[in-house]
PDB file of C-alpha atoms and ligand atoms in Angstrom:
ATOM      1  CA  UNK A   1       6.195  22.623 -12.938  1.00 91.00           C
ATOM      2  CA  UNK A   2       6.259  19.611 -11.291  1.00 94.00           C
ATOM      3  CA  UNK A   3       3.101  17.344 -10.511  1.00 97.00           C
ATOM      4  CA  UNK A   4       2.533  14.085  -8.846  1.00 97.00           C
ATOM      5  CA  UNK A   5       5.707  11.791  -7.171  1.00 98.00           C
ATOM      6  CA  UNK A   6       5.440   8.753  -9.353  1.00 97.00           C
ATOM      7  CA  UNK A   7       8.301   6.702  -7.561  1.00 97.00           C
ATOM      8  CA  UNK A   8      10.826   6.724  -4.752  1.00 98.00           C
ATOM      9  CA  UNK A   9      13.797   4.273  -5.862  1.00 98.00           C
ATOM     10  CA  UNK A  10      15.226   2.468  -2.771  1.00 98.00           C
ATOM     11  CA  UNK A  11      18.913   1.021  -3.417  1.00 98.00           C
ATOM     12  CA  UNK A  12      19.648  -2.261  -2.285  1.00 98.00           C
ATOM     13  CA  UNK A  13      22.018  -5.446  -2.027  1.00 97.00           C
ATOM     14  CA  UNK A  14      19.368  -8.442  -2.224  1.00 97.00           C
ATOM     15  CA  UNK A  15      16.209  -7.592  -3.957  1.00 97.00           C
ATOM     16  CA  UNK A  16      14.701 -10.786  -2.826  1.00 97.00           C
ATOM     17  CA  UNK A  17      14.933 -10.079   1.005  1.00 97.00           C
ATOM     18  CA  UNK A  18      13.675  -6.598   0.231  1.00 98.00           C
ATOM     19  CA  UNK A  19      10.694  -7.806  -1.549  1.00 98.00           C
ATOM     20  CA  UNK A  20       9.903  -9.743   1.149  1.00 97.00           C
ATOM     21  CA  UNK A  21       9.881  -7.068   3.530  1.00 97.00           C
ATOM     22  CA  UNK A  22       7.845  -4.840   1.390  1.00 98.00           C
ATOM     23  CA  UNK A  23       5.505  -8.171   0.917  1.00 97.00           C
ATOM     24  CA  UNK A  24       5.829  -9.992   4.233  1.00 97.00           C
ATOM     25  CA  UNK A  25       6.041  -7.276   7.038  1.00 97.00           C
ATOM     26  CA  UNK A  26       4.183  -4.356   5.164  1.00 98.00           C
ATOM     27  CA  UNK A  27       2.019  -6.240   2.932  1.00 97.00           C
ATOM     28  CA  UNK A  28       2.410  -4.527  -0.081  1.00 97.00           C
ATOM     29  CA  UNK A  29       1.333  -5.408  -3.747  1.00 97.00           C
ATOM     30  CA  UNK A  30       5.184  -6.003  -5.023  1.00 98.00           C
ATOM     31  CA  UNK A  31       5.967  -7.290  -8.726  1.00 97.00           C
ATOM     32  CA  UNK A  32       8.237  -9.390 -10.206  1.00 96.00           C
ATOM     33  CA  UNK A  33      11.990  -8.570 -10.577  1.00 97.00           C
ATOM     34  CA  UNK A  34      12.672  -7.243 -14.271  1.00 94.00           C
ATOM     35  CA  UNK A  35      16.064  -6.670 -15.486  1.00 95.00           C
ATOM     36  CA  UNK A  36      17.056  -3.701 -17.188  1.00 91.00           C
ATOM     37  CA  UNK A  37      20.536  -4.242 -18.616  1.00 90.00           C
ATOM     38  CA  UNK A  38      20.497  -1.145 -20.558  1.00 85.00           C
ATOM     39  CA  UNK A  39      20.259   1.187 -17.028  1.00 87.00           C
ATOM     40  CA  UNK A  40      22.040  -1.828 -15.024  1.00 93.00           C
ATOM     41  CA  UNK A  41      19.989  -2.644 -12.600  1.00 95.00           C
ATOM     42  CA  UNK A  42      17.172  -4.942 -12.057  1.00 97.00           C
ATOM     43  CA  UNK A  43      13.946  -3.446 -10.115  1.00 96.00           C
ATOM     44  CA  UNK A  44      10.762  -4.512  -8.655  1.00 97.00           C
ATOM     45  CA  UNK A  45       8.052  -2.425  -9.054  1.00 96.00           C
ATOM     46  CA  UNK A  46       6.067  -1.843  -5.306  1.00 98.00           C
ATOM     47  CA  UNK A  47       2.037  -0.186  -5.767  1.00 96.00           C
ATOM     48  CA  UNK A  48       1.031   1.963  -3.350  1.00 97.00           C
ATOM     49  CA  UNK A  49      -2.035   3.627  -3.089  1.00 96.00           C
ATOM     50  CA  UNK A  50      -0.714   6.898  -3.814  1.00 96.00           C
ATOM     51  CA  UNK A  51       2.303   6.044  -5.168  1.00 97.00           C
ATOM     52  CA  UNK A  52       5.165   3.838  -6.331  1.00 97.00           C
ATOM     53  CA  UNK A  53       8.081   2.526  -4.953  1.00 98.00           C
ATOM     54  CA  UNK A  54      10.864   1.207  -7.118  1.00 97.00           C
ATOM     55  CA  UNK A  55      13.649  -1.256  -5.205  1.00 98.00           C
ATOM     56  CA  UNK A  56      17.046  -1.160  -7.393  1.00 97.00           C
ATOM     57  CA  UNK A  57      19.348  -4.204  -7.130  1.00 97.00           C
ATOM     58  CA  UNK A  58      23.096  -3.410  -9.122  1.00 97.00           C
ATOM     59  CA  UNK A  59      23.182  -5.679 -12.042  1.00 97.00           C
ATOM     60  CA  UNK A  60      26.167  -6.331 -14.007  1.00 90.00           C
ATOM     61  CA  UNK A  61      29.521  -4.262 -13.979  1.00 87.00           C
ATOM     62  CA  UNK A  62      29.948  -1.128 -13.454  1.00 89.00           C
ATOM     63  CA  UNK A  63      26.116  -0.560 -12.226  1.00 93.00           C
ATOM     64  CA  UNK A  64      25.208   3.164 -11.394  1.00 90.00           C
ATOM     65  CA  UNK A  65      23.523   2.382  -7.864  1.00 95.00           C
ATOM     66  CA  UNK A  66      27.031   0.507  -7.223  1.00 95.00           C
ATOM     67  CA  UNK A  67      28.775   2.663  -5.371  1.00 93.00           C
ATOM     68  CA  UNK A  68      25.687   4.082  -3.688  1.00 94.00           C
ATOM     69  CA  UNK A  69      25.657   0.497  -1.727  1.00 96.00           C
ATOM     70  CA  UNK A  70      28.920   0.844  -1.005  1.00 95.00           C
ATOM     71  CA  UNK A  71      28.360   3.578   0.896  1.00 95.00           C
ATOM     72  CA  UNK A  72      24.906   2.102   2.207  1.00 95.00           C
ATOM     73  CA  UNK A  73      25.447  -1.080   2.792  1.00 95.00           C
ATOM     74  CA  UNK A  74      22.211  -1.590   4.161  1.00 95.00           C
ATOM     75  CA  UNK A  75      20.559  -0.034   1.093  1.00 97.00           C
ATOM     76  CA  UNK A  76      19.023   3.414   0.986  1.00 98.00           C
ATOM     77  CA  UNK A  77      16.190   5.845  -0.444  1.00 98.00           C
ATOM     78  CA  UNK A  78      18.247   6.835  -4.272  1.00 97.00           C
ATOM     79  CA  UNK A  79      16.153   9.073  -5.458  1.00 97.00           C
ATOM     80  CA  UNK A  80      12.792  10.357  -6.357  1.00 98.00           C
ATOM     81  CA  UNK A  81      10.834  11.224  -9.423  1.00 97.00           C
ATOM     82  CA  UNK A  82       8.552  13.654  -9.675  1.00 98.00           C
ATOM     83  CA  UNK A  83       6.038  13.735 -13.095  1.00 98.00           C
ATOM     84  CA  UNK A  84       6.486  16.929 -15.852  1.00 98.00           C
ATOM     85  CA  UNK A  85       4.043  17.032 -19.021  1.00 97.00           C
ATOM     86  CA  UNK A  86       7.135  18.238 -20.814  1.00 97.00           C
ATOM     87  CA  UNK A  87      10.206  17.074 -20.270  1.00 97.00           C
ATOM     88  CA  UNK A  88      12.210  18.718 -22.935  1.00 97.00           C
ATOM     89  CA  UNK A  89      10.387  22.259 -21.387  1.00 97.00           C
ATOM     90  CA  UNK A  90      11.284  21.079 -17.877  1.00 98.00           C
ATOM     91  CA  UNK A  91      14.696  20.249 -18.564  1.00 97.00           C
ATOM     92  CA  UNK A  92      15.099  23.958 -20.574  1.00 97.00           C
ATOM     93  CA  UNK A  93      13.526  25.657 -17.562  1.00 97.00           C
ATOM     94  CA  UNK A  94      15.762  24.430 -14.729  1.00 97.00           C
ATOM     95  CA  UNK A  95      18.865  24.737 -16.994  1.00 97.00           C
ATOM     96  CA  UNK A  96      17.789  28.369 -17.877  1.00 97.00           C
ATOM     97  CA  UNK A  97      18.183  28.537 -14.236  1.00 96.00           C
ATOM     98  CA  UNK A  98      21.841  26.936 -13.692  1.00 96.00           C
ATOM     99  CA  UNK A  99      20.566  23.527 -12.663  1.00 97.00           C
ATOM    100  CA  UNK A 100      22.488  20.448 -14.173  1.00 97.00           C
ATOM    101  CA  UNK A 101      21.281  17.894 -15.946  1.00 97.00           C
ATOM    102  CA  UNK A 102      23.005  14.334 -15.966  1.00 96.00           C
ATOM    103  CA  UNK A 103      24.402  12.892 -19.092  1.00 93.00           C
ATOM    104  CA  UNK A 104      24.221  14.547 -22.051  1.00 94.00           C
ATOM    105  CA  UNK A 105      20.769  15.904 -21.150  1.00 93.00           C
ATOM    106  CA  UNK A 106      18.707  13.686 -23.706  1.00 95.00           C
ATOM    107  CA  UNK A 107      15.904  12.121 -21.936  1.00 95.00           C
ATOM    108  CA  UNK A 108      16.052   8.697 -22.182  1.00 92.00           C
ATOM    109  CA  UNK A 109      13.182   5.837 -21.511  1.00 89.00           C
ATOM    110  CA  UNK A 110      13.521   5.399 -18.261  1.00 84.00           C
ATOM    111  CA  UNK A 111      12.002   1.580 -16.315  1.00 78.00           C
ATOM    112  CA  UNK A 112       8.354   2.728 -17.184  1.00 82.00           C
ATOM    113  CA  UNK A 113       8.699   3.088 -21.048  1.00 88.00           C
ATOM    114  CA  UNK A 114       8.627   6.856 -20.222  1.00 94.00           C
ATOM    115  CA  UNK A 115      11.157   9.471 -21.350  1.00 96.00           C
ATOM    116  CA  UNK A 116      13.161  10.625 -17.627  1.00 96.00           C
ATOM    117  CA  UNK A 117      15.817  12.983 -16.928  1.00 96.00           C
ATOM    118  CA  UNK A 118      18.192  13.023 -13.758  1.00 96.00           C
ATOM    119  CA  UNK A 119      18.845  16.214 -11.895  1.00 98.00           C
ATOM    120  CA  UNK A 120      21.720  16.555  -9.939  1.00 97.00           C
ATOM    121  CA  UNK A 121      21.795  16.386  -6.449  1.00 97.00           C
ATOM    122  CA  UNK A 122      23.896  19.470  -5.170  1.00 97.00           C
ATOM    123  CA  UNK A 123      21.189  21.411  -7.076  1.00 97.00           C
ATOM    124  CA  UNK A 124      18.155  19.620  -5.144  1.00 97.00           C
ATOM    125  CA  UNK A 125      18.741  19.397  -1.442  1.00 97.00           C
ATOM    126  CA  UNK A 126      21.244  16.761  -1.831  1.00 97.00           C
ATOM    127  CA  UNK A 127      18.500  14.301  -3.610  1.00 97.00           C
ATOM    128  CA  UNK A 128      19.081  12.699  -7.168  1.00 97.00           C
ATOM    129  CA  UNK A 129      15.673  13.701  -8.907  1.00 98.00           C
ATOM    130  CA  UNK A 130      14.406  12.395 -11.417  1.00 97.00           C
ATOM    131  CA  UNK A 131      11.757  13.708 -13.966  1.00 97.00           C
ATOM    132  CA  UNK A 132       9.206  11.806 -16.072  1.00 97.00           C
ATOM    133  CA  UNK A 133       7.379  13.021 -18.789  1.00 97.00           C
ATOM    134  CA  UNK A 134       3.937  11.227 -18.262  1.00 94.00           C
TER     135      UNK A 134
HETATM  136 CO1  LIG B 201      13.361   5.973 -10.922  1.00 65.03          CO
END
């Protein structure tokens, strides 16, 4: 079911200084910091060749990667999302097969303009997983 890993979302305190390591030290292609009040957080988008990774910086109150950095201080891989065709088939598969959705299990558009799910973690190895229809 699922195909390609479109991001890996890496939690943390100061998106600047981590922007600079991805730039700086690794030399990566890293965009610009875009806010997304509406999922509270602002992220900067990372290309890789193969891939993408997605830093996450809490933003406003009550942010859902806040207590995550409370935890990790230093910051920490938050999840991963993996590409469906379907989402609304996806999502009816896994449940058909006791998995839990987050939320109210309505896709919403997730930081690419895409529709994304979360899975939860206790049903994926301990990882948050998320799933974009692309
Ligand atoms: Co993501």
């Amino acid at each position: 079911m699922i195909g390609r890993l479109n991001h890996v979302a890496i939690a943390v305190k100061d998106l600047a200084k981590a922007s600079a390591v991805y730039k700086n030290a690794l030399g990566a292609k890293v965009g610009p910091a875009l806010a997304q009040p509406e999922h509270g957080v602002t992220v900067v988008f990372i290309e890789l060749p193969n891939t993408k990774i997605e830093l996450l910086e809490p933003l406003g109150e009550g942010s859902p990667i806040a207590k995550f950095l409370e935890k990790s201080p230093d910051g920490g891989i938050h999840h991963v999302c993996y590409e469906v065709d379907d989402i609304i088939a996806a999502r009816d598969q896994l449940k058909s097969q006791g998995a839990r959705v987050l939320g109210d299990g309505t896709p919403k558009i997730g930081a690419h303009g895409k529709p994304v799910l979360f899975l939860h973690p206790k049903d994926f190895c301990g990882t948050l997983v998320e799933l974009e229809q692309v």
